[in-house]
Amino acid sequence: MEKQNFLAVDIGNSWYKALASDNGILSEYQLPNAIALFDEEFYEKPYDDDDIVLEENLIVEVKSPAVIDKREIFYIGKGAARQRDVSLTAFNNQKADEDRTYLLLFGMAAYHALLQSPEESEIHYSIDQLAVSLPTTQYKERKSRLKDKLAGTHTVIFHKVPGVQEPKELVVKLEIKDIIVGAEGACAYLGLTRDQETLEVKNEELVKESIKGIIIGDLGGDSVDFVGIKNNRPVASVEGESFGINQFLDNIIQRVSKKEMFRFDSRAELEEKLAAGQSEWYVEPFAGVRKDISKYIIPQLKSMAIKYLEHFDRVRSSTTEIKGAVRYIAVGGAAKLARKQIQEAAVRWNERGRPIELMFPQDMEKLNVQGLMILAKMNQLKKVQGNHVISTKG
């Protein structure tokens, strides 16, 4: 497996997180879930290519059976987040059906391929095993559709690439040989319990606790996915909820815009400020004017924390398979941002006689993508072992 290419992508409503393993060498990426139409008329030419960071200037044209309009050119990720017509995720969006999923995923994979071969103008990059995630609400009905659209060969053309001669274009042809789809939350459990290199169990204690039951609450941008684990296996009957941090981020952005005359370019910009900690919760609407925005942020995070616990409580009360669950685990980037508020809310629940004792694991925002990489490698290993059995029998 060391000579193969693996790609794991957590298709988040706020961020796309990816891990790539090329011949055993690991790379990590994170891209805001944002796209915007590219218009040559409004493109601001830089004085010097050295002023341009490629990751912040990803302008792509995708030729693929998965994309309906193959002639449009888009900014993706950080570049898109700065555009006035930026498109962020809509509430309850259906990832397998939307072009943005494929524009971002292929664009991110092609960006990784480009970094591996910086001297070439046309790159052919093959992915032996791709692993992607879907929320539990979409997993059952749409995983086959997602796999069908991702399979095959896709072309990504990068425009306005710094350091490249006119017409400043690079072409990446992606070949995706095999795909496996994982459910958000369940992948986080894999990331918690398995070693990425050896694939062996690394957390025996947690696996033992799963005999009695574990509930994982994966809080993301537009969904919270609860997965019940029993006897080291996901319990399929726990469904996800259309609830996440994006609605609270939008409320903060609207209030800051109205009260402080400051406009965030995107949710991603605000999330980065939240992640930096309360000492950075300021904006500068005018040069030399610094405004504290914690009074807009904290009430929204508190409100989200309470609703998150309400969902947790409803799930543990209604799910017979994991009625005796002994461990509750908070995962996801949104849970990390609001960890303090969730812990405070849990204390108040405990005082009212309805305790929810949550565990906040290390790297909780990366567990899904780590689990996806493990899933990709396990699937590849299963295929290799299957072929070996056939070969031996033959």
mmCIF file of N, CA, C and O in Angstrom, residues 54-147:
data_model
loop_
_atom_site.group_PDB
_atom_site.id
_atom_site.type_symbol
_atom_site.label_atom_id
_atom_site.label_comp_id
_atom_site.label_asym_id
_atom_site.label_seq_id
_atom_site.Cartn_x
_atom_site.Cartn_y
_atom_site.Cartn_z
ATOM 1 N N LEU A 54 -0.834 30.965 -4.391
ATOM 2 C CA LEU A 54 -1.708 30.120 -5.220
ATOM 3 C C LEU A 54 -2.911 29.598 -4.437
ATOM 4 O O LEU A 54 -4.040 29.617 -4.932
ATOM 5 N N GLU A 55 -2.693 29.151 -3.198
ATOM 6 C CA GLU A 55 -3.798 28.594 -2.407
ATOM 7 C C GLU A 55 -4.939 29.605 -2.233
ATOM 8 O O GLU A 55 -6.094 29.236 -2.110
ATOM 9 N N GLU A 56 -4.577 30.908 -2.252
ATOM 10 C CA GLU A 56 -5.596 31.950 -2.079
ATOM 11 C C GLU A 56 -6.103 32.475 -3.412
ATOM 12 O O GLU A 56 -6.863 33.442 -3.461
ATOM 13 N N ASN A 57 -5.672 31.845 -4.511
ATOM 14 C CA ASN A 57 -6.046 32.322 -5.843
ATOM 15 C C ASN A 57 -6.392 31.142 -6.752
ATOM 16 O O ASN A 57 -6.002 31.090 -7.901
ATOM 17 N N LEU A 58 -7.133 30.190 -6.203
ATOM 18 C CA LEU A 58 -7.498 29.005 -6.983
ATOM 19 C C LEU A 58 -8.681 29.339 -7.891
ATOM 20 O O LEU A 58 -9.806 29.523 -7.424
ATOM 21 N N ILE A 59 -8.401 29.445 -9.200
ATOM 22 C CA ILE A 59 -9.439 29.752 -10.199
ATOM 23 C C ILE A 59 -9.507 28.542 -11.125
ATOM 24 O O ILE A 59 -8.540 28.247 -11.835
ATOM 25 N N VAL A 60 -10.624 27.826 -11.084
ATOM 26 C CA VAL A 60 -10.672 26.525 -11.756
ATOM 27 C C VAL A 60 -11.812 26.427 -12.760
ATOM 28 O O VAL A 60 -12.864 27.058 -12.621
ATOM 29 N N GLU A 61 -11.535 25.616 -13.762
ATOM 30 C CA GLU A 61 -12.554 25.221 -14.740
ATOM 31 C C GLU A 61 -12.564 23.696 -14.710
ATOM 32 O O GLU A 61 -11.511 23.076 -14.873
ATOM 33 N N VAL A 62 -13.711 23.102 -14.443
ATOM 34 C CA VAL A 62 -13.779 21.643 -14.274
ATOM 35 C C VAL A 62 -14.537 21.015 -15.437
ATOM 36 O O VAL A 62 -15.690 21.388 -15.718
ATOM 37 N N LYS A 63 -13.882 20.100 -16.115
ATOM 38 C CA LYS A 63 -14.517 19.325 -17.189
ATOM 39 C C LYS A 63 -14.760 17.920 -16.656
ATOM 40 O O LYS A 63 -13.815 17.141 -16.468
ATOM 41 N N SER A 64 -16.004 17.627 -16.364
ATOM 42 C CA SER A 64 -16.316 16.342 -15.737
ATOM 43 C C SER A 64 -17.771 15.987 -15.979
ATOM 44 O O SER A 64 -18.637 16.864 -15.986
ATOM 45 N N PRO A 65 -18.065 14.694 -16.133
ATOM 46 C CA PRO A 65 -19.476 14.285 -16.247
ATOM 47 C C PRO A 65 -20.272 14.630 -14.988
ATOM 48 O O PRO A 65 -21.501 14.689 -15.034
ATOM 49 N N ALA A 66 -19.577 14.869 -13.863
ATOM 50 C CA ALA A 66 -20.273 15.153 -12.604
ATOM 51 C C ALA A 66 -20.787 16.584 -12.540
ATOM 52 O O ALA A 66 -21.645 16.901 -11.715
ATOM 53 N N VAL A 67 -20.257 17.471 -13.400
ATOM 54 C CA VAL A 67 -20.605 18.892 -13.337
ATOM 55 C C VAL A 67 -21.514 19.243 -14.512
ATOM 56 O O VAL A 67 -21.216 18.911 -15.663
ATOM 57 N N ILE A 68 -22.596 19.930 -14.227
ATOM 58 C CA ILE A 68 -23.589 20.224 -15.271
ATOM 59 C C ILE A 68 -23.051 21.249 -16.267
ATOM 60 O O ILE A 68 -23.012 21.012 -17.459
ATOM 61 N N ASP A 69 -22.648 22.418 -15.781
ATOM 62 C CA ASP A 69 -22.133 23.457 -16.667
ATOM 63 C C ASP A 69 -20.614 23.393 -16.701
ATOM 64 O O ASP A 69 -19.940 23.760 -15.736
ATOM 65 N N LYS A 70 -20.084 22.933 -17.794
ATOM 66 C CA LYS A 70 -18.641 22.676 -17.883
ATOM 67 C C LYS A 70 -17.862 23.855 -18.455
ATOM 68 O O LYS A 70 -16.668 23.760 -18.685
ATOM 69 N N ARG A 71 -18.543 24.971 -18.721
ATOM 70 C CA ARG A 71 -17.838 26.115 -19.304
ATOM 71 C C ARG A 71 -17.555 27.218 -18.296
ATOM 72 O O ARG A 71 -16.773 28.117 -18.550
ATOM 73 N N GLU A 72 -18.232 27.182 -17.160
ATOM 74 C CA GLU A 72 -18.049 28.234 -16.166
ATOM 75 C C GLU A 72 -16.694 28.096 -15.478
ATOM 76 O O GLU A 72 -16.175 26.999 -15.282
ATOM 77 N N ILE A 73 -16.135 29.241 -15.078
ATOM 78 C CA ILE A 73 -14.872 29.279 -14.331
ATOM 79 C C ILE A 73 -15.167 29.844 -12.947
ATOM 80 O O ILE A 73 -15.923 30.814 -12.814
ATOM 81 N N PHE A 74 -14.584 29.234 -11.923
ATOM 82 C CA PHE A 74 -14.916 29.597 -10.540
ATOM 83 C C PHE A 74 -13.664 29.885 -9.714
ATOM 84 O O PHE A 74 -12.615 29.252 -9.888
ATOM 85 N N TYR A 75 -13.808 30.818 -8.792
ATOM 86 C CA TYR A 75 -12.907 30.869 -7.655
ATOM 87 C C TYR A 75 -13.376 29.777 -6.695
ATOM 88 O O TYR A 75 -14.590 29.554 -6.529
ATOM 89 N N ILE A 76 -12.447 29.098 -6.047
ATOM 90 C CA ILE A 76 -12.836 28.166 -4.980
ATOM 91 C C ILE A 76 -12.019 28.466 -3.719
ATOM 92 O O ILE A 76 -10.897 28.963 -3.791
ATOM 93 N N GLY A 77 -12.607 28.183 -2.563
ATOM 94 C CA GLY A 77 -11.881 28.313 -1.298
ATOM 95 C C GLY A 77 -11.642 29.743 -0.866
ATOM 96 O O GLY A 77 -12.541 30.585 -0.925
ATOM 97 N N LYS A 78 -10.409 30.039 -0.448
ATOM 98 C CA LYS A 78 -10.099 31.352 0.130
ATOM 99 C C LYS A 78 -10.306 32.491 -0.870
ATOM 100 O O LYS A 78 -10.749 33.577 -0.499
ATOM 101 N N GLY A 79 -9.981 32.230 -2.149
ATOM 102 C CA GLY A 79 -10.189 33.257 -3.166
ATOM 103 C C GLY A 79 -11.660 33.581 -3.326
ATOM 104 O O GLY A 79 -12.042 34.752 -3.476
ATOM 105 N N ALA A 80 -12.514 32.551 -3.281
ATOM 106 C CA ALA A 80 -13.960 32.755 -3.414
ATOM 107 C C ALA A 80 -14.522 33.539 -2.235
ATOM 108 O O ALA A 80 -15.414 34.380 -2.389
ATOM 109 N N ALA A 81 -13.990 33.257 -1.043
ATOM 110 C CA ALA A 81 -14.511 33.899 0.168
ATOM 111 C C ALA A 81 -14.346 35.415 0.136
ATOM 112 O O ALA A 81 -15.068 36.129 0.827
ATOM 113 N N ARG A 82 -13.409 35.910 -0.678
ATOM 114 C CA ARG A 82 -13.190 37.364 -0.756
ATOM 115 C C ARG A 82 -14.065 38.040 -1.803
ATOM 116 O O ARG A 82 -14.080 39.266 -1.894
ATOM 117 N N GLN A 83 -14.791 37.260 -2.619
ATOM 118 C CA GLN A 83 -15.586 37.849 -3.701
ATOM 119 C C GLN A 83 -16.967 38.278 -3.202
ATOM 120 O O GLN A 83 -17.540 37.663 -2.308
ATOM 121 N N ARG A 84 -17.492 39.331 -3.815
ATOM 122 C CA ARG A 84 -18.803 39.843 -3.390
ATOM 123 C C ARG A 84 -19.925 38.854 -3.690
ATOM 124 O O ARG A 84 -20.934 38.832 -2.994
ATOM 125 N N ASP A 85 -19.778 38.066 -4.764
ATOM 126 C CA ASP A 85 -20.846 37.120 -5.118
ATOM 127 C C ASP A 85 -20.564 35.714 -4.585
ATOM 128 O O ASP A 85 -21.019 34.727 -5.148
ATOM 129 N N VAL A 86 -19.811 35.638 -3.490
ATOM 130 C CA VAL A 86 -19.460 34.333 -2.943
ATOM 131 C C VAL A 86 -20.725 33.513 -2.630
ATOM 132 O O VAL A 86 -21.717 34.044 -2.129
ATOM 133 N N SER A 87 -20.669 32.232 -2.956
ATOM 134 C CA SER A 87 -21.772 31.319 -2.651
ATOM 135 C C SER A 87 -21.330 30.377 -1.532
ATOM 136 O O SER A 87 -20.371 29.635 -1.694
ATOM 137 N N LEU A 88 -22.031 30.472 -0.406
ATOM 138 C CA LEU A 88 -21.772 29.559 0.707
ATOM 139 C C LEU A 88 -22.854 28.492 0.711
ATOM 140 O O LEU A 88 -23.789 28.534 -0.090
ATOM 141 N N THR A 89 -22.754 27.526 1.599
ATOM 142 C CA THR A 89 -23.737 26.438 1.588
ATOM 143 C C THR A 89 -25.109 26.938 2.019
ATOM 144 O O THR A 89 -25.229 27.783 2.904
ATOM 145 N N ALA A 90 -26.142 26.382 1.386
ATOM 146 C CA ALA A 90 -27.514 26.664 1.787
ATOM 147 C C ALA A 90 -27.920 25.664 2.859
ATOM 148 O O ALA A 90 -27.354 24.572 2.946
ATOM 149 N N PHE A 91 -28.895 26.026 3.682
ATOM 150 C CA PHE A 91 -29.343 25.152 4.757
ATOM 151 C C PHE A 91 -29.890 23.848 4.184
ATOM 152 O O PHE A 91 -30.626 23.854 3.209
ATOM 153 N N ASN A 92 -29.506 22.740 4.773
ATOM 154 C CA ASN A 92 -29.953 21.412 4.353
ATOM 155 C C ASN A 92 -29.572 21.104 2.904
ATOM 156 O O ASN A 92 -30.334 20.481 2.165
ATOM 157 N N ASN A 93 -28.397 21.542 2.480
ATOM 158 C CA ASN A 93 -27.974 21.278 1.108
ATOM 159 C C ASN A 93 -27.696 19.785 0.914
ATOM 160 O O ASN A 93 -27.296 19.084 1.837
ATOM 161 N N GLN A 94 -27.915 19.340 -0.319
ATOM 162 C CA GLN A 94 -27.744 17.923 -0.662
ATOM 163 C C GLN A 94 -26.420 17.763 -1.418
ATOM 164 O O GLN A 94 -26.321 18.062 -2.609
ATOM 165 N N LYS A 95 -25.407 17.279 -0.729
ATOM 166 C CA LYS A 95 -24.047 17.323 -1.240
ATOM 167 C C LYS A 95 -23.843 16.520 -2.526
ATOM 168 O O LYS A 95 -23.090 16.926 -3.402
ATOM 169 N N ALA A 96 -24.503 15.364 -2.631
ATOM 170 C CA ALA A 96 -24.286 14.516 -3.812
ATOM 171 C C ALA A 96 -24.870 15.132 -5.080
ATOM 172 O O ALA A 96 -24.477 14.775 -6.185
ATOM 173 N N ASP A 97 -25.804 16.074 -4.929
ATOM 174 C CA ASP A 97 -26.511 16.623 -6.089
ATOM 175 C C ASP A 97 -25.980 17.980 -6.536
ATOM 176 O O ASP A 97 -26.420 18.497 -7.564
ATOM 177 N N GLU A 98 -25.096 18.579 -5.781
ATOM 178 C CA GLU A 98 -24.718 19.960 -6.071
ATOM 179 C C GLU A 98 -23.347 20.043 -6.747
ATOM 180 O O GLU A 98 -22.381 19.406 -6.313
ATOM 181 N N ASP A 99 -23.268 20.884 -7.781
ATOM 182 C CA ASP A 99 -22.004 21.063 -8.509
ATOM 183 C C ASP A 99 -20.880 21.507 -7.593
ATOM 184 O O ASP A 99 -19.712 21.147 -7.799
ATOM 185 N N ARG A 100 -21.202 22.322 -6.569
ATOM 186 C CA ARG A 100 -20.160 22.873 -5.704
ATOM 187 C C ARG A 100 -19.332 21.762 -5.059
ATOM 188 O O ARG A 100 -18.124 21.916 -4.858
ATOM 189 N N THR A 101 -19.963 20.621 -4.755
ATOM 190 C CA THR A 101 -19.241 19.494 -4.158
ATOM 191 C C THR A 101 -18.104 19.045 -5.060
ATOM 192 O O THR A 101 -16.968 18.836 -4.612
ATOM 193 N N TYR A 102 -18.401 18.938 -6.347
ATOM 194 C CA TYR A 102 -17.419 18.398 -7.293
ATOM 195 C C TYR A 102 -16.386 19.465 -7.687
ATOM 196 O O TYR A 102 -15.215 19.150 -7.898
ATOM 197 N N LEU A 103 -16.827 20.703 -7.784
ATOM 198 C CA LEU A 103 -15.878 21.788 -8.077
ATOM 199 C C LEU A 103 -14.818 21.871 -6.972
ATOM 200 O O LEU A 103 -13.619 21.989 -7.236
ATOM 201 N N LEU A 104 -15.272 21.819 -5.727
ATOM 202 C CA LEU A 104 -14.357 21.949 -4.599
ATOM 203 C C LEU A 104 -13.488 20.698 -4.420
ATOM 204 O O LEU A 104 -12.278 20.784 -4.200
ATOM 205 N N LEU A 105 -14.122 19.541 -4.522
ATOM 206 C CA LEU A 105 -13.367 18.301 -4.292
ATOM 207 C C LEU A 105 -12.322 18.066 -5.386
ATOM 208 O O LEU A 105 -11.146 17.803 -5.098
ATOM 209 N N PHE A 106 -12.746 18.203 -6.652
ATOM 210 C CA PHE A 106 -11.777 18.016 -7.753
ATOM 211 C C PHE A 106 -10.720 19.122 -7.720
ATOM 212 O O PHE A 106 -9.545 18.872 -8.002
ATOM 213 N N GLY A 107 -11.152 20.350 -7.417
ATOM 214 C CA GLY A 107 -10.204 21.464 -7.343
ATOM 215 C C GLY A 107 -9.162 21.235 -6.265
ATOM 216 O O GLY A 107 -7.957 21.474 -6.473
ATOM 217 N N MET A 108 -9.601 20.735 -5.115
ATOM 218 C CA MET A 108 -8.665 20.478 -4.015
ATOM 219 C C MET A 108 -7.713 19.330 -4.365
ATOM 220 O O MET A 108 -6.502 19.422 -4.119
ATOM 221 N N ALA A 109 -8.236 18.271 -4.964
ATOM 222 C CA ALA A 109 -7.385 17.133 -5.362
ATOM 223 C C ALA A 109 -6.369 17.569 -6.411
ATOM 224 O O ALA A 109 -5.189 17.181 -6.364
ATOM 225 N N ALA A 110 -6.817 18.398 -7.372
ATOM 226 C CA ALA A 110 -5.916 18.864 -8.426
ATOM 227 C C ALA A 110 -4.848 19.801 -7.857
ATOM 228 O O ALA A 110 -3.695 19.787 -8.304
ATOM 229 N N TYR A 111 -5.227 20.603 -6.880
ATOM 230 C CA TYR A 111 -4.249 21.495 -6.223
ATOM 231 C C TYR A 111 -3.155 20.658 -5.557
ATOM 232 O O TYR A 111 -1.966 20.967 -5.669
ATOM 233 N N HIS A 112 -3.558 19.581 -4.896
ATOM 234 C CA HIS A 112 -2.568 18.679 -4.288
ATOM 235 C C HIS A 112 -1.664 18.086 -5.370
ATOM 236 O O HIS A 112 -0.432 18.045 -5.208
ATOM 237 N N ALA A 113 -2.260 17.635 -6.488
ATOM 238 C CA ALA A 113 -1.476 17.045 -7.580
ATOM 239 C C ALA A 113 -0.476 18.055 -8.135
ATOM 240 O O ALA A 113 0.676 17.716 -8.429
ATOM 241 N N LEU A 114 -0.934 19.296 -8.254
ATOM 242 C CA LEU A 114 -0.073 20.362 -8.792
ATOM 243 C C LEU A 114 1.143 20.591 -7.885
ATOM 244 O O LEU A 114 2.255 20.777 -8.369
ATOM 245 N N LEU A 115 0.923 20.533 -6.584
ATOM 246 C CA LEU A 115 2.035 20.737 -5.652
ATOM 247 C C LEU A 115 3.047 19.597 -5.723
ATOM 248 O O LEU A 115 4.229 19.784 -5.405
ATOM 249 N N GLN A 116 2.577 18.413 -6.136
ATOM 250 C CA GLN A 116 3.495 17.268 -6.249
ATOM 251 C C GLN A 116 4.358 17.360 -7.508
ATOM 252 O O GLN A 116 5.420 16.742 -7.580
ATOM 253 N N SER A 117 3.875 18.099 -8.538
ATOM 254 C CA SER A 117 4.601 18.190 -9.816
ATOM 255 C C SER A 117 4.655 19.641 -10.270
ATOM 256 O O SER A 117 4.056 20.010 -11.293
ATOM 257 N N PRO A 118 5.358 20.493 -9.537
ATOM 258 C CA PRO A 118 5.318 21.940 -9.814
ATOM 259 C C PRO A 118 5.944 22.362 -11.136
ATOM 260 O O PRO A 118 5.696 23.462 -11.611
ATOM 261 N N GLU A 119 6.755 21.491 -11.768
ATOM 262 C CA GLU A 119 7.447 21.885 -12.996
ATOM 263 C C GLU A 119 6.666 21.521 -14.254
ATOM 264 O O GLU A 119 7.056 21.891 -15.357
ATOM 265 N N GLU A 120 5.552 20.789 -14.122
ATOM 266 C CA GLU A 120 4.835 20.304 -15.298
ATOM 267 C C GLU A 120 3.626 21.189 -15.616
ATOM 268 O O GLU A 120 2.981 21.716 -14.707
ATOM 269 N N SER A 121 3.315 21.335 -16.905
ATOM 270 C CA SER A 121 2.156 22.147 -17.316
ATOM 271 C C SER A 121 0.912 21.291 -17.511
ATOM 272 O O SER A 121 -0.208 21.797 -17.503
ATOM 273 N N GLU A 122 1.090 19.985 -17.744
ATOM 274 C CA GLU A 122 -0.049 19.070 -17.803
ATOM 275 C C GLU A 122 0.268 17.871 -16.912
ATOM 276 O O GLU A 122 1.255 17.166 -17.148
ATOM 277 N N ILE A 123 -0.556 17.675 -15.925
ATOM 278 C CA ILE A 123 -0.281 16.678 -14.882
ATOM 279 C C ILE A 123 -1.328 15.565 -14.938
ATOM 280 O O ILE A 123 -2.541 15.854 -15.030
ATOM 281 N N HIS A 124 -0.873 14.351 -14.855
ATOM 282 C CA HIS A 124 -1.787 13.204 -14.756
ATOM 283 C C HIS A 124 -1.616 12.628 -13.349
ATOM 284 O O HIS A 124 -0.513 12.224 -12.966
ATOM 285 N N TYR A 125 -2.707 12.631 -12.606
ATOM 286 C CA TYR A 125 -2.623 12.201 -11.199
ATOM 287 C C TYR A 125 -3.684 11.130 -10.942
ATOM 288 O O TYR A 125 -4.871 11.324 -11.236
ATOM 289 N N SER A 126 -3.229 10.033 -10.401
ATOM 290 C CA SER A 126 -4.128 8.895 -10.177
ATOM 291 C C SER A 126 -4.352 8.680 -8.679
ATOM 292 O O SER A 126 -3.396 8.688 -7.895
ATOM 293 N N ILE A 127 -5.615 8.519 -8.296
ATOM 294 C CA ILE A 127 -5.970 8.256 -6.893
ATOM 295 C C ILE A 127 -6.460 6.808 -6.808
ATOM 296 O O ILE A 127 -7.488 6.449 -7.391
ATOM 297 N N ASP A 128 -5.699 5.978 -6.135
ATOM 298 C CA ASP A 128 -6.084 4.564 -6.026
ATOM 299 C C ASP A 128 -7.340 4.388 -5.168
ATOM 300 O O ASP A 128 -8.187 3.554 -5.457
ATOM 301 N N GLN A 129 -7.417 5.181 -4.096
ATOM 302 C CA GLN A 129 -8.565 5.032 -3.191
ATOM 303 C C GLN A 129 -8.951 6.409 -2.645
ATOM 304 O O GLN A 129 -8.147 7.076 -2.000
ATOM 305 N N LEU A 130 -10.186 6.806 -2.962
ATOM 306 C CA LEU A 130 -10.724 8.065 -2.435
ATOM 307 C C LEU A 130 -11.767 7.725 -1.376
ATOM 308 O O LEU A 130 -12.625 6.862 -1.585
ATOM 309 N N ALA A 131 -11.706 8.406 -0.240
ATOM 310 C CA ALA A 131 -12.722 8.228 0.808
ATOM 311 C C ALA A 131 -13.344 9.586 1.102
ATOM 312 O O ALA A 131 -12.633 10.567 1.332
ATOM 313 N N VAL A 132 -14.674 9.657 1.032
ATOM 314 C CA VAL A 132 -15.394 10.906 1.295
ATOM 315 C C VAL A 132 -16.508 10.626 2.296
ATOM 316 O O VAL A 132 -16.933 9.490 2.485
ATOM 317 N N SER A 133 -17.011 11.707 2.898
ATOM 318 C CA SER A 133 -18.038 11.531 3.932
ATOM 319 C C SER A 133 -19.347 12.198 3.521
ATOM 320 O O SER A 133 -19.366 13.127 2.717
ATOM 321 N N LEU A 134 -20.434 11.695 4.092
ATOM 322 C CA LEU A 134 -21.753 12.323 3.969
ATOM 323 C C LEU A 134 -22.400 12.357 5.350
ATOM 324 O O LEU A 134 -22.136 11.470 6.177
ATOM 325 N N PRO A 135 -23.277 13.347 5.617
ATOM 326 C CA PRO A 135 -24.029 13.326 6.872
ATOM 327 C C PRO A 135 -24.900 12.069 6.935
ATOM 328 O O PRO A 135 -25.286 11.522 5.892
ATOM 329 N N THR A 136 -25.233 11.627 8.123
ATOM 330 C CA THR A 136 -26.014 10.387 8.263
ATOM 331 C C THR A 136 -27.371 10.490 7.576
ATOM 332 O O THR A 136 -27.902 9.499 7.093
ATOM 333 N N THR A 137 -27.923 11.725 7.503
ATOM 334 C CA THR A 137 -29.229 11.898 6.857
ATOM 335 C C THR A 137 -29.156 11.661 5.349
ATOM 336 O O THR A 137 -30.148 11.338 4.716
ATOM 337 N N GLN A 138 -27.968 11.846 4.756
ATOM 338 C CA GLN A 138 -27.825 11.682 3.304
ATOM 339 C C GLN A 138 -27.104 10.385 2.944
ATOM 340 O O GLN A 138 -27.123 9.968 1.784
ATOM 341 N N TYR A 139 -26.480 9.768 3.923
ATOM 342 C CA TYR A 139 -25.602 8.630 3.665
ATOM 343 C C TYR A 139 -26.332 7.455 2.996
ATOM 344 O O TYR A 139 -25.900 6.942 1.961
ATOM 345 N N LYS A 140 -27.464 7.051 3.578
ATOM 346 C CA LYS A 140 -28.124 5.834 3.092
ATOM 347 C C LYS A 140 -28.600 5.967 1.646
ATOM 348 O O LYS A 140 -28.424 5.063 0.835
ATOM 349 N N GLU A 141 -29.213 7.108 1.335
ATOM 350 C CA GLU A 141 -29.863 7.243 0.034
ATOM 351 C C GLU A 141 -28.960 7.790 -1.060
ATOM 352 O O GLU A 141 -29.262 7.628 -2.237
ATOM 353 N N ARG A 142 -27.868 8.465 -0.685
ATOM 354 C CA ARG A 142 -27.116 9.183 -1.711
ATOM 355 C C ARG A 142 -25.665 8.736 -1.879
ATOM 356 O O ARG A 142 -24.954 9.272 -2.719
ATOM 357 N N LYS A 143 -25.225 7.768 -1.094
ATOM 358 C CA LYS A 143 -23.820 7.383 -1.216
ATOM 359 C C LYS A 143 -23.509 6.763 -2.579
ATOM 360 O O LYS A 143 -22.433 6.998 -3.143
ATOM 361 N N SER A 144 -24.442 5.990 -3.141
ATOM 362 C CA SER A 144 -24.202 5.377 -4.455
ATOM 363 C C SER A 144 -24.119 6.446 -5.530
ATOM 364 O O SER A 144 -23.261 6.381 -6.436
ATOM 365 N N ARG A 145 -24.999 7.446 -5.440
ATOM 366 C CA ARG A 145 -24.984 8.543 -6.422
ATOM 367 C C ARG A 145 -23.659 9.313 -6.347
ATOM 368 O O ARG A 145 -23.069 9.645 -7.373
ATOM 369 N N LEU A 146 -23.203 9.567 -5.120
ATOM 370 C CA LEU A 146 -21.938 10.287 -4.945
ATOM 371 C C LEU A 146 -20.777 9.488 -5.541
ATOM 372 O O LEU A 146 -19.926 10.038 -6.252
ATOM 373 N N LYS A 147 -20.745 8.195 -5.281
ATOM 374 C CA LYS A 147 -19.669 7.350 -5.803
ATOM 375 C C LYS A 147 -19.677 7.334 -7.326
ATOM 376 O O LYS A 147 -18.630 7.448 -7.965
#
